[in-house]
Amino acid sequence: MRIRSLTTRLAVPLAAFGLILTGCSDNGAVAPGTSTIGSTNDINPVDPSQLRDGGNLRLVLSSFPENFNVLQVDGGTESGAMVAGPTMPAPFVSNAAGELSVDHNFFTDVQLTNTSPQQVTYTINPKAVWSDGSPITWEDLRSQANAQSGKDNAYLVSALSGFDRVEKVERGVDDRQAIVTFSQPYGEWRGQFSPLYPKSVTATPEAFNTANRDGLTLSSGPFVISNIDRAQQRITLSRNPQWWGDTPKLDTITFSVLDHTAWLPAIQNNELDIAYMSGIENVTAARNAANVVIRRAPEPSWSHLTFNGAPGSLLEDPQLRIAISKAIDRQGIVTASQNGVVENPKPLNNHIFMAGQKGYQDNAAPISYDPAEAARMLDELGWKLNGDVREKDGRRLELRDVMYQQDAWVQTAQIVQQNLAAVGVKLTIQTVPGTGLFKDVIDPGNFDIAQFSWGGSALPLGALQQIYYYDPNNLMGNKARIGSPELNALIDKTIAELDPDKAIELANQCDQMIFAEGYSIPLHQASGTYAVRDNLANYGAFGLATPDYTKVGFLK
């Protein structure tokens, strides 16, 4: 299950292969569908009154959270966000069409109250409290805005989320109102404070980076963490006794860390209630398991190959990255993974927008598949064949490709390996367990190519600053260590644009620059295919929607 914050892109180790089931004939064949983002989801909607009280929702994680503060760079992963979903507040929720509305559990009103200067007024629900009973106040918003401002690089943030543009956060009519004033406009302001953490976690760099390393010190949602068992790799949530909203139907939610190969057996053996299925064999086997259904809704998650372009790295030269990109048959990779389950499978050709989202256009011409041109460029760059592998200045063109241990990722890497061998580039495949993949390998830059997925949201422009802005002193989500002052300036201009259509135009100009510098190779976006217990309601394939954990439960 992929749970999203509204702006922060989440690093997802799993391959987001869009394998879907739109209809089954009597022989169990899987019919092809789509991976294009739409306006519906598939969650088995049922009035909560028709659900039984109690029950345990059993979910799976690919890795144990490195930090339960998802605002911190180690915590900005899918696993951390899944735990935050039922336990932490946020101002807005999204429906299946990606339309945002205020979450009235936490805020009675959130309004853009001025544009010159830009001001947003947050009115906090007077009932909203942290798990120790203390009220959520304007000071929590002020403290988080300061932590994410980028003014102090000791705060190891996963994203600035536009807080570098906030001039001040002031008390409104009372402690339950915050007025945020911007020094520069920020178009994706609706994604800020998503999620919100208490001031005790954001007040100092030490607290921000370490206070939630081993759990949530304070939370505020329908559920709280009641047990963390690192030996069993299990996290248990229970109902929050301080919760003021609708009483959840579930008693508990249990997250278990399992290797991906164990997901299907766990579904078949009734050890999980839902799991993402990637692979036609897995989808078919899950469909045929007792009391299991396939639910699907295309979602803004996409897989890619990201280069390490750090100064001094083998792939520091953008023209070398472009040459290698042109040697890789993206259509072949997508066809191999999605043929028969997605109609007319196509590579994703944009780093910002997903197919189906307003603003999507094909900007991928710089990395179009052309192995002959790739070989010519490599020759021109001085990488000459010596036997089967190219060399330059005594250095062999040997690349190390790291990824989560999952068959689908390895199969993709094997295609890339064959493609690159054809132009004299050697690729070594290295798999890594989910826990530690980012913190110990990708974030320190211990790779030449990294394969993983980004999980997006209904507010895609937040990714520009988080992932593609380059500040060597504050990398945030820029795993590639690639960028330029020119791209930074265009990103600044884009996220300052309050006219949505103009912002989309500028975002695509950014994307064209991102492709031209050989940042990464988009592969394909996820169709969102899940194996789900047939008695689970109000939970499944959410698409762009935000789960309501007070309504999730099991049929009577």
mmCIF file of N, CA, C and O in Angstrom, residues 91 102-111 113 120-126 128 136-138 141 172-179:
data_model
loop_
_atom_site.group_PDB
_atom_site.id
_atom_site.type_symbol
_atom_site.label_atom_id
_atom_site.label_comp_id
_atom_site.label_asym_id
_atom_site.label_seq_id
_atom_site.Cartn_x
_atom_site.Cartn_y
_atom_site.Cartn_z
ATOM 1 N N PRO A 91 -3.456 19.234 6.903
ATOM 2 C CA PRO A 91 -4.551 20.179 6.639
ATOM 3 C C PRO A 91 -5.545 19.717 5.592
ATOM 4 O O PRO A 91 -6.723 20.073 5.661
ATOM 5 N N VAL A 102 -10.346 20.555 2.977
ATOM 6 C CA VAL A 102 -9.786 20.669 4.325
ATOM 7 C C VAL A 102 -10.181 19.447 5.144
ATOM 8 O O VAL A 102 -11.333 18.994 5.114
ATOM 9 N N ASP A 103 -9.223 18.887 5.883
ATOM 10 C CA ASP A 103 -9.526 17.802 6.810
ATOM 11 C C ASP A 103 -10.032 18.430 8.104
ATOM 12 O O ASP A 103 -9.255 18.945 8.912
ATOM 13 N N HIS A 104 -11.366 18.377 8.287
ATOM 14 C CA HIS A 104 -11.970 19.084 9.416
ATOM 15 C C HIS A 104 -11.722 18.404 10.748
ATOM 16 O O HIS A 104 -12.065 18.963 11.798
ATOM 17 N N ASN A 105 -11.148 17.226 10.741
ATOM 18 C CA ASN A 105 -10.718 16.662 12.013
ATOM 19 C C ASN A 105 -9.660 17.538 12.663
ATOM 20 O O ASN A 105 -9.602 17.646 13.896
ATOM 21 N N PHE A 106 -8.830 18.149 11.840
ATOM 22 C CA PHE A 106 -7.689 18.902 12.364
ATOM 23 C C PHE A 106 -7.806 20.414 12.171
ATOM 24 O O PHE A 106 -7.279 21.176 12.978
ATOM 25 N N PHE A 107 -8.468 20.855 11.118
ATOM 26 C CA PHE A 107 -8.601 22.289 10.825
ATOM 27 C C PHE A 107 -10.045 22.588 10.445
ATOM 28 O O PHE A 107 -10.622 21.900 9.600
ATOM 29 N N THR A 108 -10.608 23.611 11.050
ATOM 30 C CA THR A 108 -11.965 24.003 10.660
ATOM 31 C C THR A 108 -11.949 24.796 9.361
ATOM 32 O O THR A 108 -12.929 24.792 8.617
ATOM 33 N N ASP A 109 -10.803 25.453 9.072
ATOM 34 C CA ASP A 109 -10.718 26.246 7.854
ATOM 35 C C ASP A 109 -9.247 26.500 7.516
ATOM 36 O O ASP A 109 -8.416 26.709 8.406
ATOM 37 N N VAL A 110 -8.941 26.453 6.225
ATOM 38 C CA VAL A 110 -7.621 26.835 5.722
ATOM 39 C C VAL A 110 -7.878 27.673 4.477
ATOM 40 O O VAL A 110 -8.468 27.181 3.510
ATOM 41 N N GLN A 111 -7.447 28.915 4.505
ATOM 42 C CA GLN A 111 -7.782 29.828 3.414
ATOM 43 C C GLN A 111 -6.567 30.638 2.974
ATOM 44 O O GLN A 111 -5.761 31.072 3.810
ATOM 45 N N THR A 113 -5.720 33.945 2.289
ATOM 46 C CA THR A 113 -6.408 35.173 2.695
ATOM 47 C C THR A 113 -5.790 36.439 2.117
ATOM 48 O O THR A 113 -6.353 37.526 2.271
ATOM 49 N N VAL A 120 -1.655 32.689 4.184
ATOM 50 C CA VAL A 120 -2.589 31.580 4.382
ATOM 51 C C VAL A 120 -2.936 31.538 5.865
ATOM 52 O O VAL A 120 -2.052 31.573 6.725
ATOM 53 N N THR A 121 -4.229 31.461 6.157
ATOM 54 C CA THR A 121 -4.698 31.421 7.534
ATOM 55 C C THR A 121 -5.211 30.019 7.849
ATOM 56 O O THR A 121 -6.101 29.506 7.166
ATOM 57 N N TYR A 122 -4.630 29.413 8.857
ATOM 58 C CA TYR A 122 -5.012 28.080 9.323
ATOM 59 C C TYR A 122 -5.782 28.216 10.630
ATOM 60 O O TYR A 122 -5.251 28.754 11.612
ATOM 61 N N THR A 123 -7.011 27.742 10.649
ATOM 62 C CA THR A 123 -7.804 27.736 11.876
ATOM 63 C C THR A 123 -7.914 26.291 12.354
ATOM 64 O O THR A 123 -8.499 25.439 11.677
ATOM 65 N N ILE A 124 -7.312 26.014 13.493
ATOM 66 C CA ILE A 124 -7.196 24.654 14.010
ATOM 67 C C ILE A 124 -8.487 24.261 14.716
ATOM 68 O O ILE A 124 -9.096 25.060 15.439
ATOM 69 N N ASN A 125 -8.920 23.029 14.507
ATOM 70 C CA ASN A 125 -10.089 22.499 15.208
ATOM 71 C C ASN A 125 -9.854 22.616 16.721
ATOM 72 O O ASN A 125 -8.838 22.132 17.223
ATOM 73 N N PRO A 126 -10.761 23.265 17.446
ATOM 74 C CA PRO A 126 -10.544 23.444 18.892
ATOM 75 C C PRO A 126 -10.471 22.142 19.670
ATOM 76 O O PRO A 126 -9.980 22.128 20.808
ATOM 77 N N ALA A 128 -8.722 19.515 18.542
ATOM 78 C CA ALA A 128 -7.538 18.789 18.101
ATOM 79 C C ALA A 128 -6.433 18.839 19.152
ATOM 80 O O ALA A 128 -6.018 19.921 19.588
ATOM 81 N N ILE A 136 -3.090 21.201 19.870
ATOM 82 C CA ILE A 136 -2.352 21.596 18.676
ATOM 83 C C ILE A 136 -2.542 23.099 18.526
ATOM 84 O O ILE A 136 -3.673 23.591 18.523
ATOM 85 N N THR A 137 -1.439 23.847 18.415
ATOM 86 C CA THR A 137 -1.538 25.305 18.363
ATOM 87 C C THR A 137 -0.717 25.872 17.212
ATOM 88 O O THR A 137 0.038 25.155 16.537
ATOM 89 N N TRP A 138 -0.838 27.165 17.052
ATOM 90 C CA TRP A 138 -0.106 27.880 16.005
ATOM 91 C C TRP A 138 1.399 27.718 16.174
ATOM 92 O O TRP A 138 2.140 27.765 15.188
ATOM 93 N N LEU A 141 2.868 24.949 14.072
ATOM 94 C CA LEU A 141 3.066 25.339 12.678
ATOM 95 C C LEU A 141 4.290 26.233 12.533
ATOM 96 O O LEU A 141 5.089 26.068 11.599
ATOM 97 N N GLY A 172 -2.892 33.974 15.304
ATOM 98 C CA GLY A 172 -4.066 34.652 14.772
ATOM 99 C C GLY A 172 -4.941 35.190 15.888
ATOM 100 O O GLY A 172 -4.449 35.816 16.835
ATOM 101 N N VAL A 173 -6.240 34.926 15.801
ATOM 102 C CA VAL A 173 -7.168 35.458 16.808
ATOM 103 C C VAL A 173 -6.956 34.801 18.169
ATOM 104 O O VAL A 173 -7.324 35.362 19.211
ATOM 105 N N ASP A 174 -6.397 33.601 18.169
ATOM 106 C CA ASP A 174 -6.078 32.900 19.416
ATOM 107 C C ASP A 174 -5.012 31.858 19.115
ATOM 108 O O ASP A 174 -4.469 31.810 18.000
ATOM 109 N N ASP A 175 -4.716 31.009 20.089
ATOM 110 C CA ASP A 175 -3.669 30.003 19.912
ATOM 111 C C ASP A 175 -4.042 28.956 18.866
ATOM 112 O O ASP A 175 -3.167 28.203 18.408
ATOM 113 N N ARG A 176 -5.308 28.913 18.515
ATOM 114 C CA ARG A 176 -5.776 27.919 17.556
ATOM 115 C C ARG A 176 -5.809 28.466 16.126
ATOM 116 O O ARG A 176 -6.442 27.885 15.248
ATOM 117 N N GLN A 177 -5.130 29.557 15.889
ATOM 118 C CA GLN A 177 -5.078 30.085 14.529
ATOM 119 C C GLN A 177 -3.653 30.541 14.209
ATOM 120 O O GLN A 177 -3.000 31.186 15.024
ATOM 121 N N ALA A 178 -3.203 30.154 13.015
ATOM 122 C CA ALA A 178 -1.873 30.535 12.555
ATOM 123 C C ALA A 178 -1.998 31.288 11.241
ATOM 124 O O ALA A 178 -2.763 30.879 10.351
ATOM 125 N N ILE A 179 -1.265 32.387 11.120
ATOM 126 C CA ILE A 179 -1.232 33.154 9.870
ATOM 127 C C ILE A 179 0.172 33.036 9.286
ATOM 128 O O ILE A 179 1.152 33.469 9.905
#
